[in-house]
JSON list of N, CA, C and O in Angstrom, two decimals:
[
{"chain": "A", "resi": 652, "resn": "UNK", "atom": "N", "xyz": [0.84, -1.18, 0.00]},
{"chain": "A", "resi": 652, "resn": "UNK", "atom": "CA", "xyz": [0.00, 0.00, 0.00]},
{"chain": "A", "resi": 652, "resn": "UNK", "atom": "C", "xyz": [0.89, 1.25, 0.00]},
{"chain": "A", "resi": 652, "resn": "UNK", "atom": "O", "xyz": [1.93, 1.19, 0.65]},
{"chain": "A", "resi": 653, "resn": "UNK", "atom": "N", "xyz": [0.64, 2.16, -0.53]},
{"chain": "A", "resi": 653, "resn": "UNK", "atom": "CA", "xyz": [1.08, 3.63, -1.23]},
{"chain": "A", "resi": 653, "resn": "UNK", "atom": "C", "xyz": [1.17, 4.40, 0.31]},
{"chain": "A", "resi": 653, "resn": "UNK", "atom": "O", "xyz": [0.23, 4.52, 1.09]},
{"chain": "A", "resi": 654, "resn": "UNK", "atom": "N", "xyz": [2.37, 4.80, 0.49]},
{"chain": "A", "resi": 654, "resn": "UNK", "atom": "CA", "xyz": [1.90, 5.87, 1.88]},
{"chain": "A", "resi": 654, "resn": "UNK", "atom": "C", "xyz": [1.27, 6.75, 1.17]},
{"chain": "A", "resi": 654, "resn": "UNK", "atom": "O", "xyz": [1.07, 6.53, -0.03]},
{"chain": "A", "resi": 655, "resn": "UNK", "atom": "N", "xyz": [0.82, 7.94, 1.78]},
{"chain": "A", "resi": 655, "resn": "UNK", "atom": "CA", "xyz": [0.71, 9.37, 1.60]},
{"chain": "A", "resi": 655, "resn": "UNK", "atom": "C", "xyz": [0.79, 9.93, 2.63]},
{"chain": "A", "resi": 655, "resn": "UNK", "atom": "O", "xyz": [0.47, 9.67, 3.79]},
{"chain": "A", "resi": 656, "resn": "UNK", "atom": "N", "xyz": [1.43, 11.08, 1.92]},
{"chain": "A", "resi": 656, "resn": "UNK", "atom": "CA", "xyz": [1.92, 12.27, 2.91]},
{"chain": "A", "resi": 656, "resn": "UNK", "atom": "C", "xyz": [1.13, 13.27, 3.24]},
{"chain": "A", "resi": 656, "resn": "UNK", "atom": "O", "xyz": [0.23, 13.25, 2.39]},
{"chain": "A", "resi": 657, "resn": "UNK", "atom": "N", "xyz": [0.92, 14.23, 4.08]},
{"chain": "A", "resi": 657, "resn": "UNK", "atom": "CA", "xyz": [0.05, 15.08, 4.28]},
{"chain": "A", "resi": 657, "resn": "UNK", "atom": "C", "xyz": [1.25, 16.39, 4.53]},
{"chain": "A", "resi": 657, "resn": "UNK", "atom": "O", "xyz": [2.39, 16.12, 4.90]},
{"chain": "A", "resi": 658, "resn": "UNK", "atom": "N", "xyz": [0.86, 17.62, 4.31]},
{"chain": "A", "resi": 658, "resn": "UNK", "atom": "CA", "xyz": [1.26, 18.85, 4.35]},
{"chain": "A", "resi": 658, "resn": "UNK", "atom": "C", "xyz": [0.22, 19.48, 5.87]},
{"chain": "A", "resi": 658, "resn": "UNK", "atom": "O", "xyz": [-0.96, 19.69, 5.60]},
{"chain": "A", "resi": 659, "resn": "UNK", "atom": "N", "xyz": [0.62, 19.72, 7.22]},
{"chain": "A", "resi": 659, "resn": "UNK", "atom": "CA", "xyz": [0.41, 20.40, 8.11]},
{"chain": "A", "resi": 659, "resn": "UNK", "atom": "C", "xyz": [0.90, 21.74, 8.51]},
{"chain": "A", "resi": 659, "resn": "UNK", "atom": "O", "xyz": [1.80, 21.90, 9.34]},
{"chain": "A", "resi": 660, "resn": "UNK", "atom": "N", "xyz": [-0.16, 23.34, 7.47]},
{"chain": "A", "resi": 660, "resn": "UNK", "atom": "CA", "xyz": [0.42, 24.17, 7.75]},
{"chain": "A", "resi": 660, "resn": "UNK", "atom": "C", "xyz": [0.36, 25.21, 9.33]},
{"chain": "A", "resi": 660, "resn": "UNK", "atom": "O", "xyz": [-0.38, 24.86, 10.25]},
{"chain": "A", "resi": 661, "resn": "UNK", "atom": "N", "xyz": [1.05, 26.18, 9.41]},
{"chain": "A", "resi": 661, "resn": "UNK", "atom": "CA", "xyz": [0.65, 26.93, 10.89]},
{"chain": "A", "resi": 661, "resn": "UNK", "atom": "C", "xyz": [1.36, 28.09, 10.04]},
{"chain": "A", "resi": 661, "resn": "UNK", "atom": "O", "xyz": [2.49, 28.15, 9.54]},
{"chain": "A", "resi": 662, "resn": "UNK", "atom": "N", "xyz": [0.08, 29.14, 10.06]},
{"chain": "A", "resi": 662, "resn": "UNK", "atom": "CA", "xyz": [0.51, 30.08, 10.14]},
{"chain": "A", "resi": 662, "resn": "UNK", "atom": "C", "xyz": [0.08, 31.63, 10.89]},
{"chain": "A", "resi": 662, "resn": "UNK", "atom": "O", "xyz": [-1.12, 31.94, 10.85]},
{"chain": "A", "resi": 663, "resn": "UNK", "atom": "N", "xyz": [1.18, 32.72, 11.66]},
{"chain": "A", "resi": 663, "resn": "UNK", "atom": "CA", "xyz": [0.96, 33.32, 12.38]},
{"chain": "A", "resi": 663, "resn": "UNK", "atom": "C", "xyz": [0.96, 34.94, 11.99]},
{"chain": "A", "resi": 663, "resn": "UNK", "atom": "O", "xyz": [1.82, 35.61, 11.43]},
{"chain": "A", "resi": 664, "resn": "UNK", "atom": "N", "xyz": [-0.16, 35.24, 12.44]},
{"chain": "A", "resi": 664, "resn": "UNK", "atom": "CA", "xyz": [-0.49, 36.87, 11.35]},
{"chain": "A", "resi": 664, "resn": "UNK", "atom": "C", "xyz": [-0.53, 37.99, 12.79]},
{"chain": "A", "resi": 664, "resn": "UNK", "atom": "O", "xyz": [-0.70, 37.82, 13.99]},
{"chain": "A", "resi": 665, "resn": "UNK", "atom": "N", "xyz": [-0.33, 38.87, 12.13]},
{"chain": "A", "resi": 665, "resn": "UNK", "atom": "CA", "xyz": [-0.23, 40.25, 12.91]},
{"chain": "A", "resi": 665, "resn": "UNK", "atom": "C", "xyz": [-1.68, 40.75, 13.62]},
{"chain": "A", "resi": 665, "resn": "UNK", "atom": "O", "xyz": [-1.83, 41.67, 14.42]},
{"chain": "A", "resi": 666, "resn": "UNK", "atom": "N", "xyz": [-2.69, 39.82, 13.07]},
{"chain": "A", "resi": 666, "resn": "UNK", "atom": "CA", "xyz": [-4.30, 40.47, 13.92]},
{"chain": "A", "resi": 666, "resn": "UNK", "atom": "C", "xyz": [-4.86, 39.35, 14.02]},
{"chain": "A", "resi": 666, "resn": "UNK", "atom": "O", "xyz": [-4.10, 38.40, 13.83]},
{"chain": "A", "resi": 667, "resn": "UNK", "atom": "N", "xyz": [-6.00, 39.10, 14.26]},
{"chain": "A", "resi": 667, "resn": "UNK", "atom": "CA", "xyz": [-7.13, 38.12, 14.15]},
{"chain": "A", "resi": 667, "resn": "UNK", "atom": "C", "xyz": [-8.28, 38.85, 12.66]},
{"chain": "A", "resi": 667, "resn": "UNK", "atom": "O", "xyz": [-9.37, 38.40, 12.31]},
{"chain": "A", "resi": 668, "resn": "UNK", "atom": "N", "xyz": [-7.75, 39.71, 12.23]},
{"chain": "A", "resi": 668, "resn": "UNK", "atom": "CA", "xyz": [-8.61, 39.96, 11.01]},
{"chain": "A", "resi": 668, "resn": "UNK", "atom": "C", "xyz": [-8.07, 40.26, 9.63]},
{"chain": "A", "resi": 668, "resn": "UNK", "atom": "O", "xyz": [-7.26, 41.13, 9.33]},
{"chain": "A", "resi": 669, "resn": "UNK", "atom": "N", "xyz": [-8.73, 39.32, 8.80]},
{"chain": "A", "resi": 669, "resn": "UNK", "atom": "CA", "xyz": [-7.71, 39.44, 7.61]},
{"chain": "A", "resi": 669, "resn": "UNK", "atom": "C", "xyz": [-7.97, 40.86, 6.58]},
{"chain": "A", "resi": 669, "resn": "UNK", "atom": "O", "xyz": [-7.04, 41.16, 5.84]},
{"chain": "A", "resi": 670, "resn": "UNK", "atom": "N", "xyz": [-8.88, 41.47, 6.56]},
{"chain": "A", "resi": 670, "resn": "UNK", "atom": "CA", "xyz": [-8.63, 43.01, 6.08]},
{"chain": "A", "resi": 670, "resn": "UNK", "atom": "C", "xyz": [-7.36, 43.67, 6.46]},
{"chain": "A", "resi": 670, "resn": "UNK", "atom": "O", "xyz": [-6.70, 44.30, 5.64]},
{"chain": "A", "resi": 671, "resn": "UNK", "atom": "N", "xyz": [-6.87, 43.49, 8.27]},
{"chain": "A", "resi": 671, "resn": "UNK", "atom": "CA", "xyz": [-5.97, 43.95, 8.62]},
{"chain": "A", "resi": 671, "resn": "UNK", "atom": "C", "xyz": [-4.92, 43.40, 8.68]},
{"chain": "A", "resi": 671, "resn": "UNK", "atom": "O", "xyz": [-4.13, 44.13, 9.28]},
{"chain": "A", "resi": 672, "resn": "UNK", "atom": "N", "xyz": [-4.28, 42.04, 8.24]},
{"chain": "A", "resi": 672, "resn": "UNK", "atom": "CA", "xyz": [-3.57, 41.38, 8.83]},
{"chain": "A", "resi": 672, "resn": "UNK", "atom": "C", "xyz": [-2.48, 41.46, 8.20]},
{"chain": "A", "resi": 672, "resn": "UNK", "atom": "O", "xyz": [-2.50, 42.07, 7.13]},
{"chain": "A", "resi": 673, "resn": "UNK", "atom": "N", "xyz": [-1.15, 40.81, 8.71]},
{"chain": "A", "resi": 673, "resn": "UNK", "atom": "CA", "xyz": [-0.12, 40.27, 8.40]},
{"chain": "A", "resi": 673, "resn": "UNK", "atom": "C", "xyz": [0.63, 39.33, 8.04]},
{"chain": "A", "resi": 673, "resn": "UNK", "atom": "O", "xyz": [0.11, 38.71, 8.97]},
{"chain": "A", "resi": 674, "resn": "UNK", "atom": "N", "xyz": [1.49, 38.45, 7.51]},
{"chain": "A", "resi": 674, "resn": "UNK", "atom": "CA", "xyz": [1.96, 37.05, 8.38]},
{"chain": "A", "resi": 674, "resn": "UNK", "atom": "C", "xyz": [3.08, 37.82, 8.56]},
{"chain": "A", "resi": 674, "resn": "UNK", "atom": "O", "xyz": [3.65, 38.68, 7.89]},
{"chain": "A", "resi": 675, "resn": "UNK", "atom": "N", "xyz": [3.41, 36.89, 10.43]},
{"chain": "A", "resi": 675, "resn": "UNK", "atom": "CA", "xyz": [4.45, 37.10, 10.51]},
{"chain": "A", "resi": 675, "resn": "UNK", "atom": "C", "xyz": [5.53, 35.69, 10.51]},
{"chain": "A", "resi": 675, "resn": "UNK", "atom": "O", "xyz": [6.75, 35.90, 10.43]},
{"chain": "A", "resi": 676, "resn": "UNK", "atom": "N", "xyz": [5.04, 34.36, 10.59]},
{"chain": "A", "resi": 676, "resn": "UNK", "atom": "CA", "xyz": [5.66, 33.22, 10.63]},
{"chain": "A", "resi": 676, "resn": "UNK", "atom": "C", "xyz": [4.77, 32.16, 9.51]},
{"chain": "A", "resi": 676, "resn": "UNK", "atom": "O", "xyz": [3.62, 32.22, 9.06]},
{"chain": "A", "resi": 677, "resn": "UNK", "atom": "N", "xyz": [5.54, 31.51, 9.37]},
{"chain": "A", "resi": 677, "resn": "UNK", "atom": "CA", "xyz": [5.04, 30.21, 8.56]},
{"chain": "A", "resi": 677, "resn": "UNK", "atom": "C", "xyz": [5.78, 29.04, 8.64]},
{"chain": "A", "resi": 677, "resn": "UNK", "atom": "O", "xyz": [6.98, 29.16, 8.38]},
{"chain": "A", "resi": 678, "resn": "UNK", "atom": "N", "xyz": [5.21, 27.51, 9.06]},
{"chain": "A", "resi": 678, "resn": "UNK", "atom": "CA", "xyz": [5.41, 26.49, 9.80]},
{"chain": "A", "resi": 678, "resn": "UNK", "atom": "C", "xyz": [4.60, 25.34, 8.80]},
{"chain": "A", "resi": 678, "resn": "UNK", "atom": "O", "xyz": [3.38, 25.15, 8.69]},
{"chain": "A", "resi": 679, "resn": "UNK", "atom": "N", "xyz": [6.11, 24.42, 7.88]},
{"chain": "A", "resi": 679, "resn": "UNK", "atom": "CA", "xyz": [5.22, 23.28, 7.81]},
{"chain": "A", "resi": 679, "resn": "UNK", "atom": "C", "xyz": [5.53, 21.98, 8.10]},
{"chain": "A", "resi": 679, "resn": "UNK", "atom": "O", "xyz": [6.73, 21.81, 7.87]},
{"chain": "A", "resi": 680, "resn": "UNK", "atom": "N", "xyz": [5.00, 20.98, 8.52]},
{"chain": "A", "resi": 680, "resn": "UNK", "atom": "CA", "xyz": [5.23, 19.91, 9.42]},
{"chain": "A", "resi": 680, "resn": "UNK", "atom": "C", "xyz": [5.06, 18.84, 8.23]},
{"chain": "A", "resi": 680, "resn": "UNK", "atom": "O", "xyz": [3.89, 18.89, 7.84]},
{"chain": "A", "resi": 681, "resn": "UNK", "atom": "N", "xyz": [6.07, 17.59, 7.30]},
{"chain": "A", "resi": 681, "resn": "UNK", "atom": "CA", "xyz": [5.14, 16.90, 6.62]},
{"chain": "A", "resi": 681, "resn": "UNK", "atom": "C", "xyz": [4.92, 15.25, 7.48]},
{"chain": "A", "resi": 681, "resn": "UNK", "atom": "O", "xyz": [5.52, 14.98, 8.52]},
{"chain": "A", "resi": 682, "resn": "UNK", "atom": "N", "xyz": [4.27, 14.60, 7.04]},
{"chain": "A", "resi": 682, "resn": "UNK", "atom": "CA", "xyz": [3.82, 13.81, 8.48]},
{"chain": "A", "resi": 682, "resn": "UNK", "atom": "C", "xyz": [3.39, 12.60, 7.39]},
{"chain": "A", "resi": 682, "resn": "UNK", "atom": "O", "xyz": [2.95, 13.06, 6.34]},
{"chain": "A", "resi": 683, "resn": "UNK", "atom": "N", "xyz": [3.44, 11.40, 7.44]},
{"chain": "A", "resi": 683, "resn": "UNK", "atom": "CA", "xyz": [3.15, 10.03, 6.63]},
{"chain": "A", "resi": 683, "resn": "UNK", "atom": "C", "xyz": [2.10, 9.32, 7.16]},
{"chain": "A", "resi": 683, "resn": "UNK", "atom": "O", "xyz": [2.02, 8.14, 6.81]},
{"chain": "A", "resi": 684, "resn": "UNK", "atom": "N", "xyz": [0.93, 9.93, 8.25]},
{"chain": "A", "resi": 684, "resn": "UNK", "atom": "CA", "xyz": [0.10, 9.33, 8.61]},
{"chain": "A", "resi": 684, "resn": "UNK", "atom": "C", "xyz": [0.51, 8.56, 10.05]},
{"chain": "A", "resi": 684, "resn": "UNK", "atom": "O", "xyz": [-0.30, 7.97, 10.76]},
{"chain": "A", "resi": 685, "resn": "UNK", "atom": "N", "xyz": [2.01, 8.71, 10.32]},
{"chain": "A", "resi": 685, "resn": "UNK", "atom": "CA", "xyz": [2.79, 7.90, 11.43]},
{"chain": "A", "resi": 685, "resn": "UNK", "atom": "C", "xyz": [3.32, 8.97, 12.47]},
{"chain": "A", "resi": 685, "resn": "UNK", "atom": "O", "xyz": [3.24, 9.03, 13.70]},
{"chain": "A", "resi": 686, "resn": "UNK", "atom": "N", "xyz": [4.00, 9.95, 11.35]},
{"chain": "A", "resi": 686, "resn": "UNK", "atom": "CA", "xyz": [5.03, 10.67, 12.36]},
{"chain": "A", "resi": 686, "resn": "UNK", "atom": "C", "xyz": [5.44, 11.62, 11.44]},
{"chain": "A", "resi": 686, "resn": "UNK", "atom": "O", "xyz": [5.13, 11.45, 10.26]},
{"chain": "A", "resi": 687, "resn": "UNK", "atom": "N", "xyz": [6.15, 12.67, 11.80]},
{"chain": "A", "resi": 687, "resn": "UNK", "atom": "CA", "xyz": [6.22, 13.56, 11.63]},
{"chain": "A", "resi": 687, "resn": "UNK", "atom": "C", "xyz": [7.97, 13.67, 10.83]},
{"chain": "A", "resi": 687, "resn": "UNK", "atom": "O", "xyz": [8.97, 13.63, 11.56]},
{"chain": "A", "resi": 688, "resn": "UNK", "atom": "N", "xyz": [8.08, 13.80, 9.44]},
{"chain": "A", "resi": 688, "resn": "UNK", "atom": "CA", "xyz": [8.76, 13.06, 8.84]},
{"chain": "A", "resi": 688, "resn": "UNK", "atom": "C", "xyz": [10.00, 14.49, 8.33]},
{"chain": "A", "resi": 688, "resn": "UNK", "atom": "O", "xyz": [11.12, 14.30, 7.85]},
{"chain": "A", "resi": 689, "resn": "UNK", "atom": "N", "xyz": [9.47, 15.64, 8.58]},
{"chain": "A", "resi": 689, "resn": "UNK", "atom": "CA", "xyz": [9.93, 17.04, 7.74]},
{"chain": "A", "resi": 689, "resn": "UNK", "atom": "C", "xyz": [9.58, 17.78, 8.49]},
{"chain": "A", "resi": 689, "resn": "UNK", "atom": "O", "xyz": [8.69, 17.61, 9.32]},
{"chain": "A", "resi": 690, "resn": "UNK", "atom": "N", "xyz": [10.42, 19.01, 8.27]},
{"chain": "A", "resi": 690, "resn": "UNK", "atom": "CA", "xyz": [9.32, 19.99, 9.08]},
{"chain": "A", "resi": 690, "resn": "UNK", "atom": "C", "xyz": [10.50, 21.48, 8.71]},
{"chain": "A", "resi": 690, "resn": "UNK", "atom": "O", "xyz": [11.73, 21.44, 8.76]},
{"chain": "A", "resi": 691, "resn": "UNK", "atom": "N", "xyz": [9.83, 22.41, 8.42]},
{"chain": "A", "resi": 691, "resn": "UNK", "atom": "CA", "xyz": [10.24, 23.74, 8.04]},
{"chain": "A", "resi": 691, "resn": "UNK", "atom": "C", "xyz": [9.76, 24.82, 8.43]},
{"chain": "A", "resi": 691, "resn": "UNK", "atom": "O", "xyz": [8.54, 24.76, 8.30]},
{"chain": "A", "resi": 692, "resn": "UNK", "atom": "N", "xyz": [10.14, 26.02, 8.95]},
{"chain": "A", "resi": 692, "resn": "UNK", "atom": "CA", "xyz": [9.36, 27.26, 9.64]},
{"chain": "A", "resi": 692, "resn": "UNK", "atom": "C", "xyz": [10.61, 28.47, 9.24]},
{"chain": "A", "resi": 692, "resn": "UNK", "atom": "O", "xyz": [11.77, 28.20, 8.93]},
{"chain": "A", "resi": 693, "resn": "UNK", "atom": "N", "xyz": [9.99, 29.85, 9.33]},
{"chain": "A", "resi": 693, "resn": "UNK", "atom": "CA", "xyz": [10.41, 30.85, 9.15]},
{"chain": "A", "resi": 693, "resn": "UNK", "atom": "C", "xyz": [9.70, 31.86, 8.94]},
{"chain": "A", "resi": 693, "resn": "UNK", "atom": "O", "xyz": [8.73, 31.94, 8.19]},
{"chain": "A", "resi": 694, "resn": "UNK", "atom": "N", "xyz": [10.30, 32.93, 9.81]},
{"chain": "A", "resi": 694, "resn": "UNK", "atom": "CA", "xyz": [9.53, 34.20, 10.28]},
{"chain": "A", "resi": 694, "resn": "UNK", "atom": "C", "xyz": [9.87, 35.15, 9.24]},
{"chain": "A", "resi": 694, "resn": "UNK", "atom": "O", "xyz": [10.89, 35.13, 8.55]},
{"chain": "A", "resi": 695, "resn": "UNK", "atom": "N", "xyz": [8.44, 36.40, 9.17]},
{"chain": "A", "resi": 695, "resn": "UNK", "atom": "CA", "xyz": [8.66, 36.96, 7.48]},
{"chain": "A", "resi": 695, "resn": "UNK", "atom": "C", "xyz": [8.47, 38.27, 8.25]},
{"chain": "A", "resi": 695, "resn": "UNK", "atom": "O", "xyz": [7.83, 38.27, 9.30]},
{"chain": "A", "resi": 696, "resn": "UNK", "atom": "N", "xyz": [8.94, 39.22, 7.82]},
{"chain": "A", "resi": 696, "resn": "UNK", "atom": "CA", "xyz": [8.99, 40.73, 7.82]},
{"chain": "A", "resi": 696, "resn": "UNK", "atom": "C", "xyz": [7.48, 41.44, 8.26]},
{"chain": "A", "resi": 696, "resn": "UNK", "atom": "O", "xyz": [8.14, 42.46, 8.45]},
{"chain": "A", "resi": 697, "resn": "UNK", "atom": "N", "xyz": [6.65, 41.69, 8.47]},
{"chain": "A", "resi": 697, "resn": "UNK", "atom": "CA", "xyz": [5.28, 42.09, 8.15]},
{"chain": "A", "resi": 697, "resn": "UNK", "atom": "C", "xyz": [5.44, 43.60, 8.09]},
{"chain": "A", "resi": 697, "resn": "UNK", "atom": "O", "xyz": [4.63, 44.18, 7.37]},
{"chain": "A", "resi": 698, "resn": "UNK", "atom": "N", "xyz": [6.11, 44.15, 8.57]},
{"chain": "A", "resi": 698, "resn": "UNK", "atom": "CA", "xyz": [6.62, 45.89, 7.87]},
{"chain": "A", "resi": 698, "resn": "UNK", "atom": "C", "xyz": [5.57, 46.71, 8.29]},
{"chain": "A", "resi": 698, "resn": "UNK", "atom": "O", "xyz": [4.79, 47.49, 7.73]},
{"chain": "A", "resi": 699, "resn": "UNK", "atom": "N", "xyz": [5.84, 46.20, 9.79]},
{"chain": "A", "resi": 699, "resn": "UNK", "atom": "CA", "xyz": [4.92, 46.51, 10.90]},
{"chain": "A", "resi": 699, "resn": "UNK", "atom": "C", "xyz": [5.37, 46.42, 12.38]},
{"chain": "A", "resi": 699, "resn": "UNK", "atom": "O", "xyz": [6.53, 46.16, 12.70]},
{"chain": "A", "resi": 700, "resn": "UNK", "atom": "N", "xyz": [4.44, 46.63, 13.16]},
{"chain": "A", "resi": 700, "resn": "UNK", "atom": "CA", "xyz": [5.15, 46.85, 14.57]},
{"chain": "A", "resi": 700, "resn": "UNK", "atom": "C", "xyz": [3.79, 45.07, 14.75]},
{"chain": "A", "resi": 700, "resn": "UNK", "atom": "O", "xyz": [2.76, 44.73, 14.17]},
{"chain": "A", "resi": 701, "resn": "UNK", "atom": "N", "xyz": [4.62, 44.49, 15.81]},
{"chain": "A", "resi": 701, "resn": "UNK", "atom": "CA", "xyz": [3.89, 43.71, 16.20]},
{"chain": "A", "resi": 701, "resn": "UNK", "atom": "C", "xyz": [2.82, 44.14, 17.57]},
{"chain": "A", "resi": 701, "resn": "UNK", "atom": "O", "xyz": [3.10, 44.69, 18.63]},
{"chain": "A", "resi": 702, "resn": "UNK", "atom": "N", "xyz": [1.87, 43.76, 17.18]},
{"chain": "A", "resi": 702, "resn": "UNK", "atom": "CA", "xyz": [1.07, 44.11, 18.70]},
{"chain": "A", "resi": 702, "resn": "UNK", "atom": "C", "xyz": [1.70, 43.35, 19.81]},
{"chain": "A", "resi": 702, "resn": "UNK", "atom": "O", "xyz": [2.21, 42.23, 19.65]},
{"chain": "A", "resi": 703, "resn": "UNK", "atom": "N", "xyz": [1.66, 43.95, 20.89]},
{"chain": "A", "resi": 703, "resn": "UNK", "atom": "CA", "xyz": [2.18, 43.03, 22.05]},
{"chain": "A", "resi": 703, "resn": "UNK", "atom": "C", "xyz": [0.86, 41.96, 22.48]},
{"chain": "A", "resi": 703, "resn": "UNK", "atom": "O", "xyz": [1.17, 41.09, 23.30]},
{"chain": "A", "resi": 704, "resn": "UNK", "atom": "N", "xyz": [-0.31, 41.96, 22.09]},
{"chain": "A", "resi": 704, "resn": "UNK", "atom": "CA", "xyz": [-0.98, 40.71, 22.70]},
{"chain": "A", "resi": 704, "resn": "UNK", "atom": "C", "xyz": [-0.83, 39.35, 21.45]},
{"chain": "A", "resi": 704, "resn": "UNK", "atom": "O", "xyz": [-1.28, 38.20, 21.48]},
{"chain": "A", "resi": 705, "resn": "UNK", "atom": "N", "xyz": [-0.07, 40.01, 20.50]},
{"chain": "A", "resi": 705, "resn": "UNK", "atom": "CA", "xyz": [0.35, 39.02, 19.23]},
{"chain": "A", "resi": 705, "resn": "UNK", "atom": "C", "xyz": [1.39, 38.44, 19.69]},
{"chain": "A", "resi": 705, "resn": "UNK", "atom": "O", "xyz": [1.36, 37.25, 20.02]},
{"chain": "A", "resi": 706, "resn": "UNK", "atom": "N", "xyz": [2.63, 39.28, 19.80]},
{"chain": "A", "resi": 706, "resn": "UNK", "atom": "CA", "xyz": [3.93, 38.75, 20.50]},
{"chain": "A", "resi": 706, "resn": "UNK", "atom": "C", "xyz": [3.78, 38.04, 22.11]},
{"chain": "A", "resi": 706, "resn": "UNK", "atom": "O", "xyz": [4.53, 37.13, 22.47]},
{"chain": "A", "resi": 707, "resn": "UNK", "atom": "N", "xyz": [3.15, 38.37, 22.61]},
{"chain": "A", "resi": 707, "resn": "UNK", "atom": "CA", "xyz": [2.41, 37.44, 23.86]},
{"chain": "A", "resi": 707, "resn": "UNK", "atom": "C", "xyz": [1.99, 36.16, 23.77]},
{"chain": "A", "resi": 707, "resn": "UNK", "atom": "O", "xyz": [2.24, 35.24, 24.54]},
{"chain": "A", "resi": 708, "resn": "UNK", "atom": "N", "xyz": [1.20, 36.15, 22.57]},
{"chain": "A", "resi": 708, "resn": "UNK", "atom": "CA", "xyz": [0.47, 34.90, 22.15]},
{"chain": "A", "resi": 708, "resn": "UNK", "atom": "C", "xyz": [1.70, 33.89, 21.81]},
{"chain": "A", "resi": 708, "resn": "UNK", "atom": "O", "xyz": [1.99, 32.95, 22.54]},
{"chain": "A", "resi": 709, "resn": "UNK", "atom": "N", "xyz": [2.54, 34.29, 20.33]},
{"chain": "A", "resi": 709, "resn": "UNK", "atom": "CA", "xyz": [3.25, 33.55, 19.80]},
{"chain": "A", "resi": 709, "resn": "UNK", "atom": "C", "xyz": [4.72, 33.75, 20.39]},
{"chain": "A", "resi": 709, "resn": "UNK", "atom": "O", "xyz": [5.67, 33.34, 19.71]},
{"chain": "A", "resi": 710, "resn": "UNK", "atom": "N", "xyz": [4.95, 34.31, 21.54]},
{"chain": "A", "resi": 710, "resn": "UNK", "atom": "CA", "xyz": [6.35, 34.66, 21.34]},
{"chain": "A", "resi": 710, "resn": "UNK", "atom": "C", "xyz": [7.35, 35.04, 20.07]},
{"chain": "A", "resi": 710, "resn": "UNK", "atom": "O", "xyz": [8.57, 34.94, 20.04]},
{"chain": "A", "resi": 711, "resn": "UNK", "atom": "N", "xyz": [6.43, 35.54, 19.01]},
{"chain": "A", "resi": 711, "resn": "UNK", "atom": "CA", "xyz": [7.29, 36.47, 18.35]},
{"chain": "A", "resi": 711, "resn": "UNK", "atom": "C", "xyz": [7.47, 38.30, 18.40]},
{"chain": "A", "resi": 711, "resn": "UNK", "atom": "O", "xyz": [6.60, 39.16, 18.31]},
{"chain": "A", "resi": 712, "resn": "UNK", "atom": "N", "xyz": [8.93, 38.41, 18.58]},
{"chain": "A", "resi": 712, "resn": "UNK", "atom": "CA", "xyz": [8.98, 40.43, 18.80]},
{"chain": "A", "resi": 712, "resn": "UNK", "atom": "C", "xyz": [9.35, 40.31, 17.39]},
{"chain": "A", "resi": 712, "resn": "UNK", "atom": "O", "xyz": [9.55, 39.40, 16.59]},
{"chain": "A", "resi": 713, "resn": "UNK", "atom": "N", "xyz": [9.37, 41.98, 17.40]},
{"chain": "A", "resi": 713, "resn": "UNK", "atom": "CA", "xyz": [9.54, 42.69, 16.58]},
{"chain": "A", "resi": 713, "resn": "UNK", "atom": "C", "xyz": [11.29, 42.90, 16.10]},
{"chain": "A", "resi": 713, "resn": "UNK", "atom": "O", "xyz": [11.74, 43.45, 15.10]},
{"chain": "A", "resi": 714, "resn": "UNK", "atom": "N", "xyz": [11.96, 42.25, 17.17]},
{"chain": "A", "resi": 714, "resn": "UNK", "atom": "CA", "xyz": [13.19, 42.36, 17.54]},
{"chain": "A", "resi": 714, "resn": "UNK", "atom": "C", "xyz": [13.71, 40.74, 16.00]},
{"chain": "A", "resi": 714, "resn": "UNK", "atom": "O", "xyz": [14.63, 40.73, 15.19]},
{"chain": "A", "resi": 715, "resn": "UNK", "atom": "N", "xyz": [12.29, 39.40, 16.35]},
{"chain": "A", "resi": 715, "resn": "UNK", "atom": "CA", "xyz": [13.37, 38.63, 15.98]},
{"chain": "A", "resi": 715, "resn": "UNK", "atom": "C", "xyz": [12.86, 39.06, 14.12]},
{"chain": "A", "resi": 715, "resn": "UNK", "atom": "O", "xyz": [13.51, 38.62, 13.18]}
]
Protein backbone atom coordinates (compact mmCIF):
# COMPACT_ATOMS: atom_id res chain seq x y z
CA UNK A 1 0.00 0.00 0.00
CA UNK A 2 1.08 3.63 -1.23
CA UNK A 3 1.90 5.87 1.88
CA UNK A 4 0.71 9.37 1.60
CA UNK A 5 1.92 12.27 2.91
CA UNK A 6 0.05 15.08 4.28
CA UNK A 7 1.26 18.85 4.35
CA UNK A 8 0.41 20.40 8.11
CA UNK A 9 0.42 24.17 7.75
CA UNK A 10 0.65 26.93 10.89
CA UNK A 11 0.51 30.08 10.14
CA UNK A 12 0.96 33.32 12.38
CA UNK A 13 -0.49 36.87 11.35
CA UNK A 14 -0.23 40.25 12.91
CA UNK A 15 -4.30 40.47 13.92
CA UNK A 16 -7.13 38.12 14.15
CA UNK A 17 -8.61 39.96 11.01
CA UNK A 18 -7.71 39.44 7.61
CA UNK A 19 -8.63 43.01 6.08
CA UNK A 20 -5.97 43.95 8.62
CA UNK A 21 -3.57 41.38 8.83
CA UNK A 22 -0.12 40.27 8.40
CA UNK A 23 1.96 37.05 8.38
CA UNK A 24 4.45 37.10 10.51
CA UNK A 25 5.66 33.22 10.63
CA UNK A 26 5.04 30.21 8.56
CA UNK A 27 5.41 26.49 9.80
CA UNK A 28 5.22 23.28 7.81
CA UNK A 29 5.23 19.91 9.42
CA UNK A 30 5.14 16.90 6.62
CA UNK A 31 3.82 13.81 8.48
CA UNK A 32 3.15 10.03 6.63
CA UNK A 33 0.10 9.33 8.61
CA UNK A 34 2.79 7.90 11.43
CA UNK A 35 5.03 10.67 12.36
CA UNK A 36 6.22 13.56 11.63
CA UNK A 37 8.76 13.06 8.84
CA UNK A 38 9.93 17.04 7.74
CA UNK A 39 9.32 19.99 9.08
CA UNK A 40 10.24 23.74 8.04
CA UNK A 41 9.36 27.26 9.64
CA UNK A 42 10.41 30.85 9.15
CA UNK A 43 9.53 34.20 10.28
CA UNK A 44 8.66 36.96 7.48
CA UNK A 45 8.99 40.73 7.82
CA UNK A 46 5.28 42.09 8.15
CA UNK A 47 6.62 45.89 7.87
CA UNK A 48 4.92 46.51 10.90
CA UNK A 49 5.15 46.85 14.57
CA UNK A 50 3.89 43.71 16.20
CA UNK A 51 1.07 44.11 18.70
CA UNK A 52 2.18 43.03 22.05
CA UNK A 53 -0.98 40.71 22.70
CA UNK A 54 0.35 39.02 19.23
CA UNK A 55 3.93 38.75 20.50
CA UNK A 56 2.41 37.44 23.86
CA UNK A 57 0.47 34.90 22.15
CA UNK A 58 3.25 33.55 19.80
CA UNK A 59 6.35 34.66 21.34
CA UNK A 60 7.29 36.47 18.35
CA UNK A 61 8.98 40.43 18.80
CA UNK A 62 9.54 42.69 16.58
CA UNK A 63 13.19 42.36 17.54
CA UNK A 64 13.37 38.63 15.98
Amino acid sequence: MEKRLYAIVDIETTSGYASDNQMIEIAVAIHDGEQVIETYETLLNPNRKIPPYIAGFTGISDEM
